[in-house]
PDB file of N, CA and C in Angstrom:
ATOM      1  N   MET A  28     115.115 100.409 172.176  1.00  0.00           N
ATOM      2  CA  MET A  28     114.540 100.874 170.951  1.00  0.00           C
ATOM      3  C   MET A  28     115.351 100.399 169.765  1.00  0.00           C
ATOM      4  N   THR A  29     114.775 100.641 168.592  1.00  0.00           N
ATOM      5  CA  THR A  29     115.454 100.173 167.385  1.00  0.00           C
ATOM      6  C   THR A  29     116.242 101.303 166.756  1.00  0.00           C
ATOM      7  N   ASP A  30     117.109 100.930 165.850  1.00  0.00           N
ATOM      8  CA  ASP A  30     117.917 101.930 165.153  1.00  0.00           C
ATOM      9  C   ASP A  30     117.278 102.373 163.836  1.00  0.00           C
ATOM     10  N   ALA A  31     115.996 102.139 163.615  1.00  0.00           N
ATOM     11  CA  ALA A  31     115.314 102.516 162.375  1.00  0.00           C
ATOM     12  C   ALA A  31     115.184 104.034 162.309  1.00  0.00           C
ATOM     13  N   PRO A  32     115.287 104.599 161.120  1.00  0.00           N
ATOM     14  CA  PRO A  32     115.154 106.056 161.000  1.00  0.00           C
ATOM     15  C   PRO A  32     113.722 106.482 161.316  1.00  0.00           C
ATOM     16  N   LEU A  33     113.613 107.625 161.901  1.00  0.00           N
ATOM     17  CA  LEU A  33     112.323 108.155 162.297  1.00  0.00           C
ATOM     18  C   LEU A  33     111.658 108.809 161.080  1.00  0.00           C
ATOM     19  N   ILE A  34     110.460 108.339 160.728  1.00  0.00           N
ATOM     20  CA  ILE A  34     109.724 108.889 159.581  1.00  0.00           C
ATOM     21  C   ILE A  34     108.538 109.663 160.129  1.00  0.00           C
ATOM     22  N   THR A  35     108.452 110.909 159.748  1.00  0.00           N
ATOM     23  CA  THR A  35     107.352 111.754 160.217  1.00  0.00           C
ATOM     24  C   THR A  35     106.235 111.770 159.165  1.00  0.00           C
ATOM     25  N   THR A  36     105.111 112.311 159.562  1.00  0.00           N
ATOM     26  CA  THR A  36     103.978 112.421 158.642  1.00  0.00           C
ATOM     27  C   THR A  36     104.309 113.352 157.484  1.00  0.00           C
ATOM     28  N   GLN A  37     105.078 114.379 157.738  1.00  0.00           N
ATOM     29  CA  GLN A  37     105.465 115.324 156.691  1.00  0.00           C
ATOM     30  C   GLN A  37     106.300 114.623 155.618  1.00  0.00           C
ATOM     31  N   ASP A  38     107.168 113.690 156.017  1.00  0.00           N
ATOM     32  CA  ASP A  38     107.979 112.949 155.054  1.00  0.00           C
ATOM     33  C   ASP A  38     107.097 112.078 154.158  1.00  0.00           C
ATOM     34  N   VAL A  39     106.092 111.447 154.740  1.00  0.00           N
ATOM     35  CA  VAL A  39     105.196 110.585 153.963  1.00  0.00           C
ATOM     36  C   VAL A  39     104.406 111.414 152.965  1.00  0.00           C
ATOM     37  N   ILE A  40     103.890 112.548 153.393  1.00  0.00           N
ATOM     38  CA  ILE A  40     103.124 113.421 152.501  1.00  0.00           C
ATOM     39  C   ILE A  40     104.017 113.937 151.379  1.00  0.00           C
ATOM     40  N   GLN A  41     105.229 114.285 151.689  1.00  0.00           N
ATOM     41  CA  GLN A  41     106.144 114.828 150.696  1.00  0.00           C
ATOM     42  C   GLN A  41     106.465 113.776 149.629  1.00  0.00           C
ATOM     43  N   TYR A  42     106.663 112.538 150.011  1.00  0.00           N
ATOM     44  CA  TYR A  42     107.013 111.503 149.045  1.00  0.00           C
ATOM     45  C   TYR A  42     105.814 111.054 148.205  1.00  0.00           C
ATOM     46  N   THR A  43     104.632 111.067 148.770  1.00  0.00           N
ATOM     47  CA  THR A  43     103.468 110.559 148.031  1.00  0.00           C
ATOM     48  C   THR A  43     102.817 111.611 147.152  1.00  0.00           C
ATOM     49  N   THR A  44     103.109 112.870 147.353  1.00  0.00           N
ATOM     50  CA  THR A  44     102.470 113.909 146.553  1.00  0.00           C
ATOM     51  C   THR A  44     103.383 114.465 145.479  1.00  0.00           C
ATOM     52  N   ALA A  45     104.471 113.804 145.198  1.00  0.00           N
ATOM     53  CA  ALA A  45     105.340 114.282 144.131  1.00  0.00           C
ATOM     54  C   ALA A  45     104.628 114.086 142.796  1.00  0.00           C
ATOM     55  N   ILE A  46     104.512 115.155 142.017  1.00  0.00           N
ATOM     56  CA  ILE A  46     103.777 115.122 140.755  1.00  0.00           C
ATOM     57  C   ILE A  46     104.773 115.091 139.598  1.00  0.00           C
ATOM     58  N   PRO A  47     104.766 114.026 138.831  1.00  0.00           N
ATOM     59  CA  PRO A  47     105.650 113.999 137.667  1.00  0.00           C
ATOM     60  C   PRO A  47     105.079 114.869 136.550  1.00  0.00           C
ATOM     61  N   THR A  48     105.799 115.889 136.164  1.00  0.00           N
ATOM     62  CA  THR A  48     105.289 116.820 135.153  1.00  0.00           C
ATOM     63  C   THR A  48     105.583 116.341 133.738  1.00  0.00           C
ATOM     64  N   GLN A  49     106.694 115.721 133.508  1.00  0.00           N
ATOM     65  CA  GLN A  49     107.075 115.300 132.163  1.00  0.00           C
ATOM     66  C   GLN A  49     106.161 114.194 131.639  1.00  0.00           C
ATOM     67  N   THR A  50     105.803 113.253 132.461  1.00  0.00           N
ATOM     68  CA  THR A  50     104.971 112.138 132.015  1.00  0.00           C
ATOM     69  C   THR A  50     103.584 112.618 131.625  1.00  0.00           C
ATOM     70  N   ASP A  51     103.013 113.535 132.376  1.00  0.00           N
ATOM     71  CA  ASP A  51     101.680 114.040 132.068  1.00  0.00           C
ATOM     72  C   ASP A  51     101.661 114.768 130.733  1.00  0.00           C
ATOM     73  N   SER A  52     102.639 115.608 130.491  1.00  0.00           N
ATOM     74  CA  SER A  52     102.653 116.348 129.233  1.00  0.00           C
ATOM     75  C   SER A  52     102.893 115.414 128.051  1.00  0.00           C
ATOM     76  N   THR A  53     103.638 114.352 128.252  1.00  0.00           N
ATOM     77  CA  THR A  53     103.858 113.375 127.183  1.00  0.00           C
ATOM     78  C   THR A  53     102.566 112.645 126.851  1.00  0.00           C
ATOM     79  N   VAL A  54     101.839 112.229 127.859  1.00  0.00           N
ATOM     80  CA  VAL A  54     100.571 111.528 127.639  1.00  0.00           C
ATOM     81  C   VAL A  54      99.574 112.448 126.949  1.00  0.00           C
ATOM     82  N   ILE A  55      99.490 113.683 127.373  1.00  0.00           N
ATOM     83  CA  ILE A  55      98.577 114.645 126.751  1.00  0.00           C
ATOM     84  C   ILE A  55      98.955 114.865 125.290  1.00  0.00           C
ATOM     85  N   GLY A  56     100.235 114.984 125.005  1.00  0.00           N
ATOM     86  CA  GLY A  56     100.690 115.163 123.626  1.00  0.00           C
ATOM     87  C   GLY A  56     100.350 113.979 122.746  1.00  0.00           C
ATOM     88  N   VAL A  57     100.512 112.774 123.272  1.00  0.00           N
ATOM     89  CA  VAL A  57     100.194 111.570 122.497  1.00  0.00           C
ATOM     90  C   VAL A  57      98.695 111.487 122.232  1.00  0.00           C
ATOM     91  N   VAL A  58      97.884 111.802 123.223  1.00  0.00           N
ATOM     92  CA  VAL A  58      96.430 111.758 123.047  1.00  0.00           C
ATOM     93  C   VAL A  58      95.987 112.779 122.004  1.00  0.00           C
ATOM     94  N   ILE A  59      96.524 113.985 122.063  1.00  0.00           N
ATOM     95  CA  ILE A  59      96.174 115.014 121.080  1.00  0.00           C
ATOM     96  C   ILE A  59      96.604 114.582 119.682  1.00  0.00           C
ATOM     97  N   ALA A  60      97.792 114.011 119.559  1.00  0.00           N
ATOM     98  CA  ALA A  60      98.273 113.553 118.251  1.00  0.00           C
ATOM     99  C   ALA A  60      97.379 112.445 117.698  1.00  0.00           C
ATOM    100  N   LEU A  61      96.957 111.513 118.537  1.00  0.00           N
ATOM    101  CA  LEU A  61      96.078 110.438 118.076  1.00  0.00           C
ATOM    102  C   LEU A  61      94.712 110.961 117.641  1.00  0.00           C
ATOM    103  N   VAL A  62      94.189 111.925 118.370  1.00  0.00           N
ATOM    104  CA  VAL A  62      92.898 112.508 117.991  1.00  0.00           C
ATOM    105  C   VAL A  62      93.017 113.218 116.647  1.00  0.00           C
ATOM    106  N   LEU A  63      94.087 113.984 116.453  1.00  0.00           N
ATOM    107  CA  LEU A  63      94.270 114.695 115.186  1.00  0.00           C
ATOM    108  C   LEU A  63      94.476 113.727 114.022  1.00  0.00           C
ATOM    109  N   LEU A  64      95.238 112.665 114.232  1.00  0.00           N
ATOM    110  CA  LEU A  64      95.438 111.677 113.172  1.00  0.00           C
ATOM    111  C   LEU A  64      94.133 110.955 112.831  1.00  0.00           C
ATOM    112  N   THR A  65      93.336 110.661 113.836  1.00  0.00           N
ATOM    113  CA  THR A  65      92.048 110.019 113.594  1.00  0.00           C
ATOM    114  C   THR A  65      91.125 110.936 112.799  1.00  0.00           C
ATOM    115  N   MET A  66      91.084 112.201 113.155  1.00  0.00           N
ATOM    116  CA  MET A  66      90.245 113.151 112.430  1.00  0.00           C
ATOM    117  C   MET A  66      90.725 113.323 110.992  1.00  0.00           C
ATOM    118  N   ALA A  67      92.034 113.367 110.781  1.00  0.00           N
ATOM    119  CA  ALA A  67      92.573 113.491 109.425  1.00  0.00           C
ATOM    120  C   ALA A  67      92.235 112.251 108.600  1.00  0.00           C
ATOM    121  N   GLY A  68      92.339 111.084 109.189  1.00  0.00           N
ATOM    122  CA  GLY A  68      91.991 109.852 108.482  1.00  0.00           C
ATOM    123  C   GLY A  68      90.519 109.804 108.112  1.00  0.00           C
ATOM    124  N   LEU A  69      89.660 110.214 109.024  1.00  0.00           N
ATOM    125  CA  LEU A  69      88.232 110.232 108.730  1.00  0.00           C
ATOM    126  C   LEU A  69      87.893 111.259 107.657  1.00  0.00           C
ATOM    127  N   ALA A  70      88.559 112.405 107.688  1.00  0.00           N
ATOM    128  CA  ALA A  70      88.334 113.417 106.652  1.00  0.00           C
ATOM    129  C   ALA A  70      88.767 112.891 105.288  1.00  0.00           C
ATOM    130  N   PHE A  71      89.882 112.181 105.236  1.00  0.00           N
ATOM    131  CA  PHE A  71      90.356 111.607 103.977  1.00  0.00           C
ATOM    132  C   PHE A  71      89.379 110.563 103.453  1.00  0.00           C
ATOM    133  N   LEU A  72      88.894 109.693 104.330  1.00  0.00           N
ATOM    134  CA  LEU A  72      87.939 108.674 103.905  1.00  0.00           C
ATOM    135  C   LEU A  72      86.619 109.288 103.442  1.00  0.00           C
ATOM    136  N   LEU A  73      86.166 110.328 104.119  1.00  0.00           N
ATOM    137  CA  LEU A  73      84.941 111.009 103.715  1.00  0.00           C
ATOM    138  C   LEU A  73      85.118 111.672 102.355  1.00  0.00           C
ATOM    139  N   TYR A  74      86.274 112.292 102.129  1.00  0.00           N
ATOM    140  CA  TYR A  74      86.564 112.925 100.841  1.00  0.00           C
ATOM    141  C   TYR A  74      86.564 111.883  99.726  1.00  0.00           C
ATOM    142  N   ARG A  75      87.207 110.739  99.962  1.00  0.00           N
ATOM    143  CA  ARG A  75      87.252 109.677  98.947  1.00  0.00           C
ATOM    144  C   ARG A  75      85.848 109.147  98.666  1.00  0.00           C
ATOM    145  N   TYR A  76      85.055 108.982  99.705  1.00  0.00           N
ATOM    146  CA  TYR A  76      83.698 108.473  99.533  1.00  0.00           C
ATOM    147  C   TYR A  76      82.857 109.445  98.716  1.00  0.00           C
ATOM    148  N   LEU A  77      82.946 110.734  99.040  1.00  0.00           N
ATOM    149  CA  LEU A  77      82.142 111.722  98.333  1.00  0.00           C
ATOM    150  C   LEU A  77      82.582 111.873  96.884  1.00  0.00           C
ATOM    151  N   CYS A  78      83.882 111.807  96.622  1.00  0.00           N
ATOM    152  CA  CYS A  78      84.363 111.927  95.241  1.00  0.00           C
ATOM    153  C   CYS A  78      84.061 110.665  94.447  1.00  0.00           C
ATOM    154  N   HIS A  79      84.122 109.519  95.072  1.00  0.00           N
ATOM    155  CA  HIS A  79      83.877 108.261  94.371  1.00  0.00           C
ATOM    156  C   HIS A  79      82.406 108.122  93.993  1.00  0.00           C
ATOM    157  N   ASN A  80      81.513 108.594  94.826  1.00  0.00           N
ATOM    158  CA  ASN A  80      80.088 108.427  94.578  1.00  0.00           C
ATOM    159  C   ASN A  80      79.465 109.602  93.841  1.00  0.00           C
ATOM    160  N   ARG A  81      80.285 110.493  93.349  1.00  0.00           N
ATOM    161  CA  ARG A  81      79.749 111.604  92.574  1.00  0.00           C
ATOM    162  C   ARG A  81      79.453 111.071  91.177  1.00  0.00           C
ATOM    163  N   GLY A  82      78.213 111.013  90.826  1.00  0.00           N
ATOM    164  CA  GLY A  82      77.829 110.415  89.547  1.00  0.00           C
ATOM    165  C   GLY A  82      77.502 111.468  88.508  1.00  0.00           C
ATOM    166  N   ALA A  83      77.365 111.018  87.280  1.00  0.00           N
ATOM    167  CA  ALA A  83      76.924 111.888  86.203  1.00  0.00           C
ATOM    168  C   ALA A  83      75.405 111.760  86.138  1.00  0.00           C
ATOM    169  N   TYR A  84      74.723 112.818  86.480  1.00  0.00           N
ATOM    170  CA  TYR A  84      73.275 112.796  86.496  1.00  0.00           C
ATOM    171  C   TYR A  84      72.772 113.244  85.127  1.00  0.00           C
ATOM    172  N   ARG A  85      72.054 112.360  84.467  1.00  0.00           N
ATOM    173  CA  ARG A  85      71.550 112.663  83.134  1.00  0.00           C
ATOM    174  C   ARG A  85      70.034 112.715  83.195  1.00  0.00           C
ATOM    175  N   THR A  86      69.503 113.716  82.576  1.00  0.00           N
ATOM    176  CA  THR A  86      68.055 113.847  82.538  1.00  0.00           C
ATOM    177  C   THR A  86      67.583 113.606  81.117  1.00  0.00           C
ATOM    178  N   THR A  87      66.314 113.324  80.973  1.00  0.00           N
ATOM    179  CA  THR A  87      65.752 113.091  79.646  1.00  0.00           C
ATOM    180  C   THR A  87      64.947 114.291  79.184  1.00  0.00           C
ATOM    181  N   GLY A  88      65.138 115.415  79.798  1.00  0.00           N
ATOM    182  CA  GLY A  88      64.415 116.615  79.415  1.00  0.00           C
ATOM    183  C   GLY A  88      64.964 117.205  78.127  1.00  0.00           C
ATOM    184  N   GLU A  89      64.424 118.350  77.753  1.00  0.00           N
ATOM    185  CA  GLU A  89      64.856 119.022  76.533  1.00  0.00           C
ATOM    186  C   GLU A  89      66.242 119.612  76.732  1.00  0.00           C
ATOM    187  N   PRO A  90      67.043 119.637  75.658  1.00  0.00           N
ATOM    188  CA  PRO A  90      68.376 120.238  75.789  1.00  0.00           C
ATOM    189  C   PRO A  90      68.275 121.750  75.958  1.00  0.00           C
ATOM    190  N   ALA A  91      69.298 122.324  76.482  1.00  0.00           N
ATOM    191  CA  ALA A  91      69.339 123.765  76.697  1.00  0.00           C
ATOM    192  C   ALA A  91      69.370 124.473  75.350  1.00  0.00           C
ATOM    193  N   PRO A  92      68.910 125.716  75.296  1.00  0.00           N
ATOM    194  CA  PRO A  92      68.941 126.449  74.022  1.00  0.00           C
ATOM    195  C   PRO A  92      70.380 126.581  73.513  1.00  0.00           C
ATOM    196  N   GLY A  93      70.560 126.311  72.225  1.00  0.00           N
ATOM    197  CA  GLY A  93      71.875 126.410  71.620  1.00  0.00           C
ATOM    198  C   GLY A  93      72.706 125.158  71.760  1.00  0.00           C
ATOM    199  N   GLN A  94      72.190 124.160  72.405  1.00  0.00           N
ATOM    200  CA  GLN A  94      72.942 122.926  72.602  1.00  0.00           C
ATOM    201  C   GLN A  94      72.477 121.899  71.576  1.00  0.00           C
ATOM    202  N   ASP A  95      73.437 121.278  70.916  1.00  0.00           N
ATOM    203  CA  ASP A  95      73.096 120.261  69.920  1.00  0.00           C
ATOM    204  C   ASP A  95      72.747 118.968  70.629  1.00  0.00           C
ATOM    205  N   TYR A  96      71.776 118.295  70.108  1.00  0.00           N
ATOM    206  CA  TYR A  96      71.443 116.990  70.654  1.00  0.00           C
ATOM    207  C   TYR A  96      71.643 115.956  69.561  1.00  0.00           C
ATOM    208  N   ASP A  97      71.864 114.756  69.953  1.00  0.00           N
ATOM    209  CA  ASP A  97      72.097 113.684  68.984  1.00  0.00           C
ATOM    210  C   ASP A  97      70.782 113.343  68.294  1.00  0.00           C
ATOM    211  N   PRO A  98      70.766 113.397  66.964  1.00  0.00           N
ATOM    212  CA  PRO A  98      69.526 113.020  66.273  1.00  0.00           C
ATOM    213  C   PRO A  98      69.272 111.524  66.431  1.00  0.00           C
ATOM    214  N   VAL A  99      68.028 111.188  66.587  1.00  0.00           N
ATOM    215  CA  VAL A  99      67.650 109.797  66.779  1.00  0.00           C
ATOM    216  C   VAL A  99      67.574 109.133  65.412  1.00  0.00           C
ATOM    217  N   ASP A 100      68.193 107.990  65.269  1.00  0.00           N
ATOM    218  CA  ASP A 100      68.163 107.241  64.014  1.00  0.00           C
ATOM    219  C   ASP A 100      66.773 106.633  63.848  1.00  0.00           C
ATOM    220  N   PRO A 101      66.071 106.971  62.752  1.00  0.00           N
ATOM    221  CA  PRO A 101      64.703 106.454  62.599  1.00  0.00           C
ATOM    222  C   PRO A 101      64.642 104.943  62.435  1.00  0.00           C
ATOM    223  N   SER A 102      65.730 104.311  62.026  1.00  0.00           N
ATOM    224  CA  SER A 102      65.687 102.857  61.864  1.00  0.00           C
ATOM    225  C   SER A 102      65.581 102.154  63.221  1.00  0.00           C
ATOM    226  N   ASP A 103      66.014 102.808  64.252  1.00  0.00           N
ATOM    227  CA  ASP A 103      65.896 102.217  65.583  1.00  0.00           C
ATOM    228  C   ASP A 103      64.460 102.244  66.096  1.00  0.00           C
ATOM    229  N   LYS A 104      63.658 103.155  65.570  1.00  0.00           N
ATOM    230  CA  LYS A 104      62.299 103.333  66.062  1.00  0.00           C
ATOM    231  C   LYS A 104      61.252 102.598  65.226  1.00  0.00           C
ATOM    232  N   LYS A 105      61.666 101.805  64.286  1.00  0.00           N
ATOM    233  CA  LYS A 105      60.702 101.111  63.432  1.00  0.00           C
ATOM    234  C   LYS A 105      59.917 100.086  64.239  1.00  0.00           C
ATOM    235  N   GLU A 106      58.642 100.027  63.906  1.00  0.00           N
ATOM    236  CA  GLU A 106      57.783  99.022  64.505  1.00  0.00           C
ATOM    237  C   GLU A 106      57.212  98.172  63.386  1.00  0.00           C
ATOM    238  N   TYR A 107      57.177  96.921  63.590  1.00  0.00           N
ATOM    239  CA  TYR A 107      56.667  96.000  62.578  1.00  0.00           C
ATOM    240  C   TYR A 107      55.325  95.447  63.046  1.00  0.00           C
ATOM    241  N   PHE A 108      54.311  95.670  62.209  1.00  0.00           N
ATOM    242  CA  PHE A 108      52.988  95.143  62.506  1.00  0.00           C
ATOM    243  C   PHE A 108      52.744  93.951  61.606  1.00  0.00           C
ATOM    244  N   ILE A 109      52.312  92.889  62.168  1.00  0.00           N
ATOM    245  CA  ILE A 109      52.052  91.687  61.374  1.00  0.00           C
ATOM    246  C   ILE A 109      50.557  91.508  61.238  1.00  0.00           C
TER     247      ILE A 109
END
């Protein structure tokens, strides 16, 4: 016979089922951090988009009571008939 060490099935199961706990928690932490950073970046971009596209909406209706309106210069409204 040979002088090789005797390996039992229990030894093989014990070596192959070792679960690294530190690596899993590190990967989970990195994934959570990336998801949160992505969400924060998207929220920032959405905020910038909404603030940038906020326009001044002007209507041509009548002014509110008590509000002064700019008088129209009659020289601008002249029409010349030939």
